[in-house]
Amino acid sequence: YELTQTLSVSVALGQTARITCGANNIVHKNVHWYQQRPGQAPVLVIYRDTNRPSGIPERFSASNSGNTATLTISGALAGDEADYYCQVWDSSTVIFGGGTKLTVL
Amino acid sequence: QVQLQESGPGRVKPSQTLSLICTVSGDSISGSSYYWSWIRQPAGKGLEWIGHVYTSGLTNSNPSLKSRVTISVDTSRNQFSLSLISVTAADTAVYYCARGGQSSWPLDYWGQGTLVTVSS
């Protein structure tokens, strides 16, 4: 099972960024999203498709439909510049997408 | 607050065994319903799940690494460990431990990561 992410996404400061994660019938999976700033460990920002952990701003939201899961960052800030990874569980294995580098212009 | 801390040698020689320990605080491995995972990340590349262990000692590993990986748990010390045999330069990476990573459970807490370089 393979998760496909766009290598890079750019967004203007204050605008909305959308990062996608594509896979066959991903709607039937629980999708988690992680943010990884340079030199830091990943941080969970969305779990089970749409849920935000405590401490994650409401600017982060997500959806999962058909063959695409989407992470949306509203009102992007400079501090949102990072790599973002989607993740699912399949065939008793944790699978990560290849990651998307978000650049805030 | 759950915290995880990786420890172990920063350099391993080719063909030898990489061994790391993850010490958990703020949660009890023995009393927890979570799995405990190892993940690695080569420089400039993405995340790769290595495997996980449950408090009972039940383990599962990435098929691509299964033949070389052993993950175990020491509930008395609230630690779990990773052993990777026959390492090569391709095993050079930052190694993370994390809580979770099974079925619908996310990896919700991560260690800071430790760089392991395979070099003679």
PDB file of C-alpha atoms in Angstrom:
ATOM      1  CA  TYR A   1       0.000   0.000   0.000  1.00  0.00           C
ATOM      2  CA  GLU A   2       1.573   3.249  -1.089  1.00  0.00           C
ATOM      3  CA  LEU A   3       0.821   6.813  -0.032  1.00  0.00           C
ATOM      4  CA  THR A   4       1.559   9.513  -2.599  1.00  0.00           C
ATOM      5  CA  GLN A   5       2.309  13.076  -1.541  1.00  0.00           C
ATOM      6  CA  THR A   6       3.265  16.067  -3.644  1.00  0.00           C
ATOM      7  CA  LEU A   7       6.927  16.891  -3.041  1.00  0.00           C
ATOM      8  CA  SER A   8       6.375  20.551  -2.329  1.00  0.00           C
ATOM      9  CA  VAL A   9       3.618  23.089  -1.791  1.00  0.00           C
ATOM     10  CA  SER A  10       3.957  26.850  -1.512  1.00  0.00           C
ATOM     11  CA  VAL A  11       1.531  29.208   0.179  1.00  0.00           C
ATOM     12  CA  ALA A  12       1.506  32.939   0.728  1.00  0.00           C
ATOM     13  CA  LEU A  13       1.581  34.154   4.298  1.00  0.00           C
ATOM     14  CA  GLY A  14      -1.951  34.199   5.687  1.00  0.00           C
ATOM     15  CA  GLN A  15      -3.411  32.106   2.895  1.00  0.00           C
ATOM     16  CA  THR A  16      -4.666  28.509   2.885  1.00  0.00           C
ATOM     17  CA  ALA A  17      -2.431  25.553   2.121  1.00  0.00           C
ATOM     18  CA  ARG A  18      -3.699  22.145   1.124  1.00  0.00           C
ATOM     19  CA  ILE A  19      -1.505  19.081   1.265  1.00  0.00           C
ATOM     20  CA  THR A  20      -2.792  15.858  -0.223  1.00  0.00           C
ATOM     21  CA  CYS A  21      -2.123  12.189   0.403  1.00  0.00           C
ATOM     22  CA  GLY A  22      -3.297   9.805  -2.288  1.00  0.00           C
ATOM     23  CA  ALA A  23      -3.883   6.060  -2.174  1.00  0.00           C
ATOM     24  CA  ASN A  24      -6.366   3.468  -3.331  1.00  0.00           C
ATOM     25  CA  ASN A  25      -9.563   3.784  -1.254  1.00  0.00           C
ATOM     26  CA  ILE A  26      -7.760   5.723   1.455  1.00  0.00           C
ATOM     27  CA  VAL A  27     -11.208   6.674   2.748  1.00  0.00           C
ATOM     28  CA  HIS A  28     -11.302   3.250   4.394  1.00  0.00           C
ATOM     29  CA  LYS A  29      -8.132   3.978   6.348  1.00  0.00           C
ATOM     30  CA  ASN A  30      -7.485   6.062   9.441  1.00  0.00           C
ATOM     31  CA  VAL A  31      -5.105   8.801   8.272  1.00  0.00           C
ATOM     32  CA  HIS A  32      -2.739  10.605  10.612  1.00  0.00           C
ATOM     33  CA  TRP A  33      -0.708  13.717   9.784  1.00  0.00           C
ATOM     34  CA  TYR A  34       2.642  14.815  11.214  1.00  0.00           C
ATOM     35  CA  GLN A  35       4.508  18.098  11.015  1.00  0.00           C
ATOM     36  CA  GLN A  36       8.293  18.033  11.074  1.00  0.00           C
ATOM     37  CA  ARG A  37      10.164  21.289  11.362  1.00  0.00           C
ATOM     38  CA  PRO A  38      13.843  21.302  10.327  1.00  0.00           C
ATOM     39  CA  GLY A  39      16.032  19.519  12.831  1.00  0.00           C
ATOM     40  CA  GLN A  40      13.105  18.467  15.012  1.00  0.00           C
ATOM     41  CA  ALA A  41      11.140  15.310  15.656  1.00  0.00           C
ATOM     42  CA  PRO A  42       7.750  14.896  13.972  1.00  0.00           C
ATOM     43  CA  VAL A  43       4.697  16.195  15.793  1.00  0.00           C
ATOM     44  CA  LEU A  44       1.217  14.739  15.417  1.00  0.00           C
ATOM     45  CA  VAL A  45      -1.152  17.421  14.091  1.00  0.00           C
ATOM     46  CA  ILE A  46      -4.157  15.360  12.969  1.00  0.00           C
ATOM     47  CA  TYR A  47      -5.207  11.839  13.951  1.00  0.00           C
ATOM     48  CA  ARG A  48      -7.889   9.513  12.606  1.00  0.00           C
ATOM     49  CA  ASP A  49      -8.678  11.657   9.587  1.00  0.00           C
ATOM     50  CA  THR A  50     -10.002  14.812  11.227  1.00  0.00           C
ATOM     51  CA  ASN A  51      -9.060  15.035  14.908  1.00  0.00           C
ATOM     52  CA  ARG A  52      -6.684  17.611  16.367  1.00  0.00           C
ATOM     53  CA  PRO A  53      -4.578  16.691  19.410  1.00  0.00           C
ATOM     54  CA  SER A  54      -4.597  19.040  22.331  1.00  0.00           C
ATOM     55  CA  GLY A  55      -2.438  22.087  21.630  1.00  0.00           C
ATOM     56  CA  ILE A  56      -2.725  21.990  17.850  1.00  0.00           C
ATOM     57  CA  PRO A  57      -4.271  25.204  16.494  1.00  0.00           C
ATOM     58  CA  GLU A  58      -7.695  25.141  14.865  1.00  0.00           C
ATOM     59  CA  ARG A  59      -5.979  26.390  11.703  1.00  0.00           C
ATOM     60  CA  PHE A  60      -5.095  22.750  11.091  1.00  0.00           C
ATOM     61  CA  SER A  61      -7.905  20.643   9.714  1.00  0.00           C
ATOM     62  CA  ALA A  62      -8.199  17.594   7.503  1.00  0.00           C
ATOM     63  CA  SER A  63     -10.542  15.432   5.500  1.00  0.00           C
ATOM     64  CA  ASN A  64     -10.538  12.006   3.914  1.00  0.00           C
ATOM     65  CA  SER A  65     -12.601  11.004   0.915  1.00  0.00           C
ATOM     66  CA  GLY A  66     -12.317   8.531  -1.916  1.00  0.00           C
ATOM     67  CA  ASN A  67      -8.674   8.145  -2.860  1.00  0.00           C
ATOM     68  CA  THR A  68      -7.401  11.368  -1.266  1.00  0.00           C
ATOM     69  CA  ALA A  69      -6.824  12.615   2.255  1.00  0.00           C
ATOM     70  CA  THR A  70      -6.183  16.343   2.617  1.00  0.00           C
ATOM     71  CA  LEU A  71      -4.511  18.410   5.312  1.00  0.00           C
ATOM     72  CA  THR A  72      -5.599  22.047   5.272  1.00  0.00           C
ATOM     73  CA  ILE A  73      -3.711  24.842   6.985  1.00  0.00           C
ATOM     74  CA  SER A  74      -5.707  28.043   7.137  1.00  0.00           C
ATOM     75  CA  GLY A  75      -4.027  31.410   7.604  1.00  0.00           C
ATOM     76  CA  ALA A  76      -0.559  29.974   7.129  1.00  0.00           C
ATOM     77  CA  LEU A  77       2.158  31.362   9.393  1.00  0.00           C
ATOM     78  CA  ALA A  78       5.904  31.391   8.897  1.00  0.00           C
ATOM     79  CA  GLY A  79       6.155  28.802  11.650  1.00  0.00           C
ATOM     80  CA  ASP A  80       4.065  26.366   9.596  1.00  0.00           C
ATOM     81  CA  GLU A  81       6.941  25.965   7.163  1.00  0.00           C
ATOM     82  CA  ALA A  82       7.869  22.318   7.585  1.00  0.00           C
ATOM     83  CA  ASP A  83       7.647  18.850   6.113  1.00  0.00           C
ATOM     84  CA  TYR A  84       4.281  17.145   6.465  1.00  0.00           C
ATOM     85  CA  TYR A  85       3.756  13.387   6.398  1.00  0.00           C
ATOM     86  CA  CYS A  86       0.586  11.351   6.165  1.00  0.00           C
ATOM     87  CA  GLN A  87       0.462   7.894   7.718  1.00  0.00           C
ATOM     88  CA  VAL A  88      -1.837   4.868   7.727  1.00  0.00           C
ATOM     89  CA  TRP A  89      -1.858   1.321   9.043  1.00  0.00           C
ATOM     90  CA  ASP A  90      -1.986  -1.424   6.425  1.00  0.00           C
ATOM     91  CA  SER A  91      -1.126  -5.121   6.460  1.00  0.00           C
ATOM     92  CA  SER A  92       0.135  -4.863  10.043  1.00  0.00           C
ATOM     93  CA  THR A  93       2.564  -2.134   9.043  1.00  0.00           C
ATOM     94  CA  VAL A  94       2.842   1.597   9.653  1.00  0.00           C
ATOM     95  CA  ILE A  95       3.123   3.306   6.272  1.00  0.00           C
ATOM     96  CA  PHE A  96       4.241   6.888   5.725  1.00  0.00           C
ATOM     97  CA  GLY A  97       3.807   9.047   2.699  1.00  0.00           C
ATOM     98  CA  GLY A  98       6.956  10.465   1.185  1.00  0.00           C
ATOM     99  CA  GLY A  99       6.358  13.862   2.734  1.00  0.00           C
ATOM    100  CA  THR A 100       5.470  17.329   1.445  1.00  0.00           C
ATOM    101  CA  LYS A 101       7.642  20.351   2.034  1.00  0.00           C
ATOM    102  CA  LEU A 102       5.485  23.378   2.779  1.00  0.00           C
ATOM    103  CA  THR A 103       7.037  26.732   1.979  1.00  0.00           C
ATOM    104  CA  VAL A 104       5.401  29.879   3.334  1.00  0.00           C
ATOM    105  CA  LEU A 105       6.165  32.831   1.077  1.00  0.00           C
TER     106      LEU A 105
ATOM    107  CA  GLN B   1       3.397  14.650  29.994  1.00  0.00           C
ATOM    108  CA  VAL B   2       4.720  11.602  28.172  1.00  0.00           C
ATOM    109  CA  GLN B   3       8.383  11.828  27.233  1.00  0.00           C
ATOM    110  CA  LEU B   4      10.627   9.437  25.340  1.00  0.00           C
ATOM    111  CA  GLN B   5      14.405   9.525  25.139  1.00  0.00           C
ATOM    112  CA  GLU B   6      16.603   7.494  22.815  1.00  0.00           C
ATOM    113  CA  SER B   7      20.079   6.453  23.871  1.00  0.00           C
ATOM    114  CA  GLY B   8      22.890   4.434  22.369  1.00  0.00           C
ATOM    115  CA  PRO B   9      26.105   4.648  20.375  1.00  0.00           C
ATOM    116  CA  GLY B  10      26.280   7.343  17.734  1.00  0.00           C
ATOM    117  CA  ARG B  11      28.562   5.295  15.522  1.00  0.00           C
ATOM    118  CA  VAL B  12      28.470   1.635  14.538  1.00  0.00           C
ATOM    119  CA  LYS B  13      30.865  -0.218  12.273  1.00  0.00           C
ATOM    120  CA  PRO B  14      29.621  -1.952   9.128  1.00  0.00           C
ATOM    121  CA  SER B  15      28.440  -5.536   9.661  1.00  0.00           C
ATOM    122  CA  GLN B  16      28.019  -4.938  13.394  1.00  0.00           C
ATOM    123  CA  THR B  17      24.846  -4.527  15.454  1.00  0.00           C
ATOM    124  CA  LEU B  18      23.057  -1.257  16.113  1.00  0.00           C
ATOM    125  CA  SER B  19      21.504  -1.167  19.576  1.00  0.00           C
ATOM    126  CA  LEU B  20      19.307   1.585  20.954  1.00  0.00           C
ATOM    127  CA  ILE B  21      17.196   2.017  24.060  1.00  0.00           C
ATOM    128  CA  CYS B  22      14.136   4.199  24.506  1.00  0.00           C
ATOM    129  CA  THR B  23      13.350   5.316  28.038  1.00  0.00           C
ATOM    130  CA  VAL B  24       9.749   6.321  28.678  1.00  0.00           C
ATOM    131  CA  SER B  25       8.561   8.714  31.373  1.00  0.00           C
ATOM    132  CA  GLY B  26       5.080   9.982  32.118  1.00  0.00           C
ATOM    133  CA  ASP B  27       3.482   6.673  31.111  1.00  0.00           C
ATOM    134  CA  SER B  28       3.909   3.101  32.214  1.00  0.00           C
ATOM    135  CA  ILE B  29       4.687   0.625  29.456  1.00  0.00           C
ATOM    136  CA  SER B  30       3.380  -2.250  31.598  1.00  0.00           C
ATOM    137  CA  GLY B  31       0.114  -0.475  32.388  1.00  0.00           C
ATOM    138  CA  SER B  32      -0.411   0.981  28.964  1.00  0.00           C
ATOM    139  CA  SER B  33      -2.564  -0.262  26.122  1.00  0.00           C
ATOM    140  CA  TYR B  34      -0.233   1.363  23.608  1.00  0.00           C
ATOM    141  CA  TYR B  35       2.309  -0.148  21.301  1.00  0.00           C
ATOM    142  CA  TRP B  36       5.801   1.375  21.279  1.00  0.00           C
ATOM    143  CA  SER B  37       7.510   2.029  17.964  1.00  0.00           C
ATOM    144  CA  TRP B  38      10.853   2.687  16.342  1.00  0.00           C
ATOM    145  CA  ILE B  39      11.086   4.904  13.257  1.00  0.00           C
ATOM    146  CA  ARG B  40      14.114   6.093  11.330  1.00  0.00           C
ATOM    147  CA  GLN B  41      14.913   8.869   8.893  1.00  0.00           C
ATOM    148  CA  PRO B  42      18.023   9.043   6.695  1.00  0.00           C
ATOM    149  CA  ALA B  43      19.340  12.539   6.150  1.00  0.00           C
ATOM    150  CA  GLY B  44      17.161  14.468   3.709  1.00  0.00           C
ATOM    151  CA  LYS B  45      14.705  11.597   3.313  1.00  0.00           C
ATOM    152  CA  GLY B  46      11.343  10.515   4.653  1.00  0.00           C
ATOM    153  CA  LEU B  47      10.212   8.511   7.640  1.00  0.00           C
ATOM    154  CA  GLU B  48      10.463   4.723   7.742  1.00  0.00           C
ATOM    155  CA  TRP B  49       8.720   2.647  10.412  1.00  0.00           C
ATOM    156  CA  ILE B  50      10.992  -0.067  11.762  1.00  0.00           C
ATOM    157  CA  GLY B  51       8.635  -1.910  14.081  1.00  0.00           C
ATOM    158  CA  HIS B  52       6.865  -1.939  17.418  1.00  0.00           C
ATOM    159  CA  VAL B  53       6.470  -3.858  20.646  1.00  0.00           C
ATOM    160  CA  TYR B  54       3.618  -4.327  23.103  1.00  0.00           C
ATOM    161  CA  THR B  55       3.924  -4.657  26.883  1.00  0.00           C
ATOM    162  CA  SER B  56       3.462  -8.412  26.517  1.00  0.00           C
ATOM    163  CA  GLY B  57       6.537  -8.561  24.299  1.00  0.00           C
ATOM    164  CA  LEU B  58       4.523  -9.071  21.133  1.00  0.00           C
ATOM    165  CA  THR B  59       6.352  -7.457  18.230  1.00  0.00           C
ATOM    166  CA  ASN B  60       5.912  -6.677  14.577  1.00  0.00           C
ATOM    167  CA  SER B  61       8.379  -5.243  12.101  1.00  0.00           C
ATOM    168  CA  ASN B  62       8.553  -3.647   8.691  1.00  0.00           C
ATOM    169  CA  PRO B  63       8.844  -6.521   6.196  1.00  0.00           C
ATOM    170  CA  SER B  64      11.810  -4.774   4.572  1.00  0.00           C
ATOM    171  CA  LEU B  65      13.794  -4.997   7.832  1.00  0.00           C
ATOM    172  CA  LYS B  66      12.193  -7.972   9.546  1.00  0.00           C
ATOM    173  CA  SER B  67      15.113 -10.362   9.094  1.00  0.00           C
ATOM    174  CA  ARG B  68      17.517  -7.954  10.839  1.00  0.00           C
ATOM    175  CA  VAL B  69      15.363  -6.374  13.545  1.00  0.00           C
ATOM    176  CA  THR B  70      14.690  -7.336  17.137  1.00  0.00           C
ATOM    177  CA  ILE B  71      12.546  -5.141  19.362  1.00  0.00           C
ATOM    178  CA  SER B  72      12.102  -5.952  23.023  1.00  0.00           C
ATOM    179  CA  VAL B  73      10.619  -4.414  26.143  1.00  0.00           C
ATOM    180  CA  ASP B  74      11.853  -4.108  29.729  1.00  0.00           C
ATOM    181  CA  THR B  75       8.837  -3.135  31.786  1.00  0.00           C
ATOM    182  CA  SER B  76      10.835  -3.020  35.028  1.00  0.00           C
ATOM    183  CA  ARG B  77      12.898  -0.167  33.618  1.00  0.00           C
ATOM    184  CA  ASN B  78      10.068   1.304  31.527  1.00  0.00           C
ATOM    185  CA  GLN B  79      12.219   0.927  28.440  1.00  0.00           C
ATOM    186  CA  PHE B  80      12.063  -0.707  25.059  1.00  0.00           C
ATOM    187  CA  SER B  81      14.947  -1.413  22.758  1.00  0.00           C
ATOM    188  CA  LEU B  82      15.958  -1.881  19.141  1.00  0.00           C
ATOM    189  CA  SER B  83      18.591  -4.195  17.750  1.00  0.00           C
ATOM    190  CA  LEU B  84      19.508  -4.090  14.070  1.00  0.00           C
ATOM    191  CA  ILE B  85      22.086  -6.598  12.902  1.00  0.00           C
ATOM    192  CA  SER B  86      24.487  -6.570   9.959  1.00  0.00           C
ATOM    193  CA  VAL B  87      24.314  -2.832   9.429  1.00  0.00           C
ATOM    194  CA  THR B  88      25.563  -1.029   6.335  1.00  0.00           C
ATOM    195  CA  ALA B  89      25.921   2.612   5.395  1.00  0.00           C
ATOM    196  CA  ALA B  90      22.281   2.519   4.293  1.00  0.00           C
ATOM    197  CA  ASP B  91      21.283   2.180   7.945  1.00  0.00           C
ATOM    198  CA  THR B  92      22.752   5.591   8.767  1.00  0.00           C
ATOM    199  CA  ALA B  93      19.824   7.671   9.976  1.00  0.00           C
ATOM    200  CA  VAL B  94      18.197   9.520  12.822  1.00  0.00           C
ATOM    201  CA  TYR B  95      16.366   6.919  14.892  1.00  0.00           C
ATOM    202  CA  TYR B  96      13.217   7.891  16.759  1.00  0.00           C
ATOM    203  CA  CYS B  97      11.171   6.053  19.315  1.00  0.00           C
ATOM    204  CA  ALA B  98       7.497   6.879  19.678  1.00  0.00           C
ATOM    205  CA  ARG B  99       4.329   5.801  21.425  1.00  0.00           C
ATOM    206  CA  GLY B 100       1.673   4.182  19.279  1.00  0.00           C
ATOM    207  CA  GLY B 101       1.669   2.952  15.732  1.00  0.00           C
ATOM    208  CA  GLN B 102      -0.781   0.085  15.593  1.00  0.00           C
ATOM    209  CA  SER B 103      -4.181  -0.161  13.908  1.00  0.00           C
ATOM    210  CA  SER B 104      -5.951   3.193  14.270  1.00  0.00           C
ATOM    211  CA  TRP B 105      -3.554   4.540  16.903  1.00  0.00           C
ATOM    212  CA  PRO B 106      -1.257   7.359  15.772  1.00  0.00           C
ATOM    213  CA  LEU B 107       2.310   7.975  16.886  1.00  0.00           C
ATOM    214  CA  ASP B 108       1.359  10.597  19.408  1.00  0.00           C
ATOM    215  CA  TYR B 109       4.573  11.141  21.374  1.00  0.00           C
ATOM    216  CA  TRP B 110       8.067  11.034  19.897  1.00  0.00           C
ATOM    217  CA  GLY B 111      11.573  11.128  21.252  1.00  0.00           C
ATOM    218  CA  GLN B 112      13.949  13.811  20.012  1.00  0.00           C
ATOM    219  CA  GLY B 113      15.802  11.284  17.865  1.00  0.00           C
ATOM    220  CA  THR B 114      19.372  10.079  17.862  1.00  0.00           C
ATOM    221  CA  LEU B 115      21.746  10.042  14.905  1.00  0.00           C
ATOM    222  CA  VAL B 116      23.431   6.733  14.239  1.00  0.00           C
ATOM    223  CA  THR B 117      26.204   6.686  11.666  1.00  0.00           C
ATOM    224  CA  VAL B 118      27.450   3.436  10.200  1.00  0.00           C
ATOM    225  CA  SER B 119      31.094   3.925   9.405  1.00  0.00           C
ATOM    226  CA  SER B 120      34.400   2.192   9.951  1.00  0.00           C
TER     227      SER B 120
END
